[in-house]
Amino acid sequence: MLFPDVPRVIYEVNPLEEVICQLRFLPVLKIDTEPPAGFQEEIRAEYPLYESKSPLRLPAGLPSSLVQMILPLGGQKLHEFTSQDRTWSVSLGREFLALTCRAYERWEFFRKRLEGPLEALRKHYDPPFLTRIGLRYRDVVRRSRLQLAEMPWSELLQPWISSVLAMPEAAKHIQGVQTQFVLNLPEET
């Protein structure tokens, strides 16, 4: 594996704001043309709330004439199924299935919640294979919430992750930092 084997740490105050696993597959046009009633029945006990959405997220304040021109280009339907407490949601589109958690605790719980929607996808739409698996952890570290407001970032974060926050003169003026990397995992042998 590319990452060293290190002991697992579970934080008392979890910085994860949101965790999303997206499974991409070849287009299944049936998802756009028929209501996903069978899929919903499979997951409804855990995700009873339903909303049909447009996958396009347009900025507020756009002139209505421009919105009318753009919306037909988005054409795909997005079906969102949400848990009663709104901490979990399953999104289904013609090219993906995604599970989102807004109160992440640990991977084992997350993986277990993914099993039902994945099985419902296989049963009702049977994509031949996945084209991409994405896993996104969105951390928000608020020093004040951790009672570390006066602690410099350079002492809280490893240098390989702290980026510009390691420069004390710049760090006090920074409103936020975003980091993204895409990892190509080698084939298992």
mmCIF file of C-alpha atoms in Angstrom:
data_model
loop_
_atom_site.group_PDB
_atom_site.id
_atom_site.type_symbol
_atom_site.label_atom_id
_atom_site.label_comp_id
_atom_site.label_asym_id
_atom_site.label_seq_id
_atom_site.Cartn_x
_atom_site.Cartn_y
_atom_site.Cartn_z
ATOM 1 C CA MET A 1 0.000 0.000 0.000
ATOM 2 C CA LEU A 2 1.117 3.550 -0.652
ATOM 3 C CA PHE A 3 0.481 4.741 2.893
ATOM 4 C CA PRO A 4 2.405 3.583 5.947
ATOM 5 C CA ASP A 5 0.636 1.397 8.468
ATOM 6 C CA VAL A 6 -0.026 3.679 11.448
ATOM 7 C CA PRO A 7 -2.186 3.282 14.544
ATOM 8 C CA ARG A 8 -5.750 4.497 14.104
ATOM 9 C CA VAL A 9 -6.750 7.663 15.946
ATOM 10 C CA ILE A 10 -10.366 8.538 16.740
ATOM 11 C CA TYR A 11 -10.687 12.162 17.756
ATOM 12 C CA GLU A 12 -12.817 13.268 20.665
ATOM 13 C CA VAL A 13 -13.861 16.334 18.649
ATOM 14 C CA ASN A 14 -14.159 15.067 15.086
ATOM 15 C CA PRO A 15 -13.073 17.632 12.456
ATOM 16 C CA LEU A 16 -14.935 15.847 9.654
ATOM 17 C CA GLU A 17 -17.724 18.059 8.416
ATOM 18 C CA GLU A 18 -18.783 15.725 5.629
ATOM 19 C CA VAL A 19 -17.724 12.416 4.071
ATOM 20 C CA ILE A 20 -18.857 11.438 0.574
ATOM 21 C CA CYS A 21 -18.291 8.219 -1.329
ATOM 22 C CA GLN A 22 -19.251 8.434 -4.990
ATOM 23 C CA LEU A 23 -19.410 5.362 -7.208
ATOM 24 C CA ARG A 24 -19.411 6.226 -10.922
ATOM 25 C CA PHE A 25 -20.644 3.907 -13.659
ATOM 26 C CA LEU A 26 -21.602 3.984 -17.332
ATOM 27 C CA PRO A 27 -24.866 5.885 -17.964
ATOM 28 C CA VAL A 28 -28.070 4.050 -17.050
ATOM 29 C CA LEU A 29 -30.718 6.060 -18.921
ATOM 30 C CA LYS A 30 -33.554 4.315 -17.081
ATOM 31 C CA ILE A 31 -32.615 6.390 -13.998
ATOM 32 C CA ASP A 32 -33.541 9.557 -15.952
ATOM 33 C CA THR A 33 -36.701 8.218 -17.562
ATOM 34 C CA GLU A 34 -38.445 6.243 -14.789
ATOM 35 C CA PRO A 35 -39.018 7.078 -11.127
ATOM 36 C CA PRO A 36 -36.640 4.968 -8.991
ATOM 37 C CA ALA A 37 -39.535 3.376 -7.068
ATOM 38 C CA GLY A 38 -37.945 -0.052 -6.631
ATOM 39 C CA PHE A 39 -34.637 1.488 -5.562
ATOM 40 C CA GLN A 40 -36.491 3.660 -3.049
ATOM 41 C CA GLU A 41 -38.320 0.686 -1.554
ATOM 42 C CA GLU A 42 -34.994 -1.071 -0.974
ATOM 43 C CA ILE A 43 -33.537 1.829 1.059
ATOM 44 C CA ARG A 44 -36.637 3.641 2.361
ATOM 45 C CA ALA A 45 -36.384 2.312 5.922
ATOM 46 C CA GLU A 46 -33.047 4.105 6.406
ATOM 47 C CA TYR A 47 -33.616 6.969 3.938
ATOM 48 C CA PRO A 48 -37.337 7.883 4.083
ATOM 49 C CA LEU A 49 -37.074 11.474 2.809
ATOM 50 C CA TYR A 50 -37.046 11.946 -0.976
ATOM 51 C CA GLU A 51 -36.350 14.912 -3.208
ATOM 52 C CA SER A 52 -35.842 15.180 -6.946
ATOM 53 C CA LYS A 53 -33.138 17.709 -7.764
ATOM 54 C CA SER A 54 -31.265 19.167 -10.666
ATOM 55 C CA PRO A 55 -27.563 18.263 -10.602
ATOM 56 C CA LEU A 56 -26.778 21.775 -11.828
ATOM 57 C CA ARG A 57 -26.155 24.204 -9.006
ATOM 58 C CA LEU A 58 -26.579 27.679 -10.407
ATOM 59 C CA PRO A 59 -25.435 30.737 -8.491
ATOM 60 C CA ALA A 60 -28.129 32.921 -6.998
ATOM 61 C CA GLY A 61 -29.042 36.081 -8.860
ATOM 62 C CA LEU A 62 -28.724 34.793 -12.428
ATOM 63 C CA PRO A 63 -31.214 36.395 -14.814
ATOM 64 C CA SER A 64 -34.174 34.067 -15.448
ATOM 65 C CA SER A 65 -33.565 34.144 -19.215
ATOM 66 C CA LEU A 66 -30.061 32.750 -18.648
ATOM 67 C CA VAL A 67 -31.363 30.108 -16.216
ATOM 68 C CA GLN A 68 -33.910 28.951 -18.824
ATOM 69 C CA MET A 69 -31.106 28.566 -21.391
ATOM 70 C CA ILE A 70 -28.831 26.598 -19.014
ATOM 71 C CA LEU A 71 -31.333 24.224 -17.346
ATOM 72 C CA PRO A 72 -32.100 22.113 -20.432
ATOM 73 C CA LEU A 73 -28.369 21.406 -20.755
ATOM 74 C CA GLY A 74 -28.388 19.736 -17.325
ATOM 75 C CA GLY A 75 -31.171 17.354 -18.400
ATOM 76 C CA GLN A 76 -30.201 14.626 -15.947
ATOM 77 C CA LYS A 77 -32.308 13.938 -12.900
ATOM 78 C CA LEU A 78 -30.834 13.598 -9.460
ATOM 79 C CA HIS A 79 -32.722 11.608 -6.837
ATOM 80 C CA GLU A 80 -31.810 12.261 -3.215
ATOM 81 C CA PHE A 81 -32.886 10.011 -0.355
ATOM 82 C CA THR A 82 -32.180 11.297 3.152
ATOM 83 C CA SER A 83 -32.313 9.834 6.649
ATOM 84 C CA GLN A 84 -34.918 11.234 9.014
ATOM 85 C CA ASP A 85 -32.270 13.068 11.068
ATOM 86 C CA ARG A 86 -30.735 14.434 7.807
ATOM 87 C CA THR A 87 -27.220 13.252 8.643
ATOM 88 C CA TRP A 88 -27.111 10.648 5.839
ATOM 89 C CA SER A 89 -28.125 10.968 2.213
ATOM 90 C CA VAL A 90 -27.996 8.802 -0.881
ATOM 91 C CA SER A 91 -27.858 10.510 -4.259
ATOM 92 C CA LEU A 92 -28.678 8.599 -7.425
ATOM 93 C CA GLY A 93 -28.022 9.918 -10.916
ATOM 94 C CA ARG A 94 -27.740 8.176 -14.253
ATOM 95 C CA GLU A 95 -23.942 7.932 -13.892
ATOM 96 C CA PHE A 96 -23.377 7.684 -10.140
ATOM 97 C CA LEU A 97 -24.461 6.638 -6.689
ATOM 98 C CA ALA A 98 -23.202 8.682 -3.736
ATOM 99 C CA LEU A 99 -23.464 8.338 0.023
ATOM 100 C CA THR A 100 -22.970 11.461 2.134
ATOM 101 C CA CYS A 101 -22.570 11.574 5.919
ATOM 102 C CA ARG A 102 -22.625 14.783 7.965
ATOM 103 C CA ALA A 103 -21.855 13.121 11.319
ATOM 104 C CA TYR A 104 -19.042 10.722 10.458
ATOM 105 C CA GLU A 105 -17.719 8.489 13.223
ATOM 106 C CA ARG A 106 -15.661 5.764 11.592
ATOM 107 C CA TRP A 107 -15.144 3.916 8.327
ATOM 108 C CA GLU A 108 -16.834 0.669 9.441
ATOM 109 C CA PHE A 109 -20.153 2.469 10.115
ATOM 110 C CA PHE A 110 -19.922 4.394 6.848
ATOM 111 C CA ARG A 111 -19.162 1.264 4.831
ATOM 112 C CA LYS A 112 -22.102 -0.561 6.411
ATOM 113 C CA ARG A 113 -24.457 2.282 5.397
ATOM 114 C CA LEU A 114 -23.147 2.067 1.815
ATOM 115 C CA GLU A 115 -24.016 -1.636 1.459
ATOM 116 C CA GLY A 116 -27.814 -1.177 1.176
ATOM 117 C CA PRO A 117 -27.792 1.513 -1.522
ATOM 118 C CA LEU A 118 -25.089 -0.357 -3.459
ATOM 119 C CA GLU A 119 -27.108 -3.577 -3.367
ATOM 120 C CA ALA A 120 -30.245 -1.660 -4.479
ATOM 121 C CA LEU A 121 -28.247 -0.171 -7.372
ATOM 122 C CA ARG A 122 -27.096 -3.621 -8.454
ATOM 123 C CA LYS A 123 -30.575 -5.128 -8.128
ATOM 124 C CA HIS A 124 -32.490 -2.411 -10.009
ATOM 125 C CA TYR A 125 -29.957 -0.991 -12.484
ATOM 126 C CA ASP A 126 -27.146 -3.569 -12.709
ATOM 127 C CA PRO A 127 -24.268 -1.400 -13.966
ATOM 128 C CA PRO A 128 -21.693 -3.767 -15.519
ATOM 129 C CA PHE A 129 -18.781 -2.207 -13.618
ATOM 130 C CA LEU A 130 -17.706 0.917 -11.766
ATOM 131 C CA THR A 131 -15.648 3.435 -13.705
ATOM 132 C CA ARG A 132 -14.451 5.395 -10.675
ATOM 133 C CA ILE A 133 -14.674 5.314 -6.899
ATOM 134 C CA GLY A 134 -14.259 8.626 -5.114
ATOM 135 C CA LEU A 135 -13.966 9.143 -1.379
ATOM 136 C CA ARG A 136 -13.911 12.690 -0.061
ATOM 137 C CA TYR A 137 -13.305 13.671 3.547
ATOM 138 C CA ARG A 138 -14.079 17.323 4.214
ATOM 139 C CA ASP A 139 -12.347 18.396 7.414
ATOM 140 C CA VAL A 140 -13.001 21.721 9.072
ATOM 141 C CA VAL A 141 -10.557 22.413 11.878
ATOM 142 C CA ARG A 142 -11.726 25.220 14.152
ATOM 143 C CA ARG A 143 -9.065 25.921 16.731
ATOM 144 C CA SER A 144 -11.593 27.703 18.960
ATOM 145 C CA ARG A 145 -13.801 24.580 19.081
ATOM 146 C CA LEU A 146 -10.755 22.603 20.213
ATOM 147 C CA GLN A 147 -9.853 25.293 22.758
ATOM 148 C CA LEU A 148 -6.620 25.914 20.843
ATOM 149 C CA ALA A 149 -7.375 29.369 19.393
ATOM 150 C CA GLU A 150 -3.950 30.760 20.340
ATOM 151 C CA MET A 151 -1.967 27.728 19.194
ATOM 152 C CA PRO A 152 -0.196 28.398 15.867
ATOM 153 C CA TRP A 153 -1.175 26.182 12.929
ATOM 154 C CA SER A 154 2.447 25.184 12.492
ATOM 155 C CA GLU A 155 2.254 23.349 15.852
ATOM 156 C CA LEU A 156 -1.085 21.667 15.119
ATOM 157 C CA LEU A 157 -0.504 20.343 11.602
ATOM 158 C CA GLN A 158 2.267 18.321 10.014
ATOM 159 C CA PRO A 159 4.391 20.369 7.560
ATOM 160 C CA TRP A 160 3.265 18.268 4.589
ATOM 161 C CA ILE A 161 -0.338 19.328 5.198
ATOM 162 C CA SER A 162 -0.015 22.793 6.722
ATOM 163 C CA SER A 163 1.049 24.561 3.520
ATOM 164 C CA VAL A 164 0.913 28.358 3.945
ATOM 165 C CA LEU A 165 -0.437 27.982 7.487
ATOM 166 C CA ALA A 166 3.108 27.085 8.565
ATOM 167 C CA MET A 167 4.133 30.724 7.932
ATOM 168 C CA PRO A 168 3.005 32.541 11.117
ATOM 169 C CA GLU A 169 3.063 35.992 9.503
ATOM 170 C CA ALA A 170 0.688 34.841 6.755
ATOM 171 C CA ALA A 171 -1.389 32.359 8.781
ATOM 172 C CA LYS A 172 -3.111 35.018 10.890
ATOM 173 C CA HIS A 173 -4.642 36.535 7.740
ATOM 174 C CA ILE A 174 -5.769 33.327 6.034
ATOM 175 C CA GLN A 175 -9.509 32.695 6.016
ATOM 176 C CA GLY A 176 -9.316 29.116 4.762
ATOM 177 C CA VAL A 177 -7.201 26.542 2.929
ATOM 178 C CA GLN A 178 -8.367 23.770 0.612
ATOM 179 C CA THR A 179 -6.265 20.821 -0.477
ATOM 180 C CA GLN A 180 -7.150 18.129 -2.962
ATOM 181 C CA PHE A 181 -5.252 15.177 -4.333
ATOM 182 C CA VAL A 182 -6.187 12.396 -6.688
ATOM 183 C CA LEU A 183 -4.585 9.048 -6.043
ATOM 184 C CA ASN A 184 -4.241 6.328 -8.641
ATOM 185 C CA LEU A 185 -4.073 3.082 -6.693
ATOM 186 C CA PRO A 186 -1.999 0.280 -8.237
ATOM 187 C CA GLU A 187 -3.747 -2.901 -9.309
ATOM 188 C CA GLU A 188 -3.751 -5.587 -6.619
ATOM 189 C CA THR A 189 -1.704 -8.648 -7.502
#
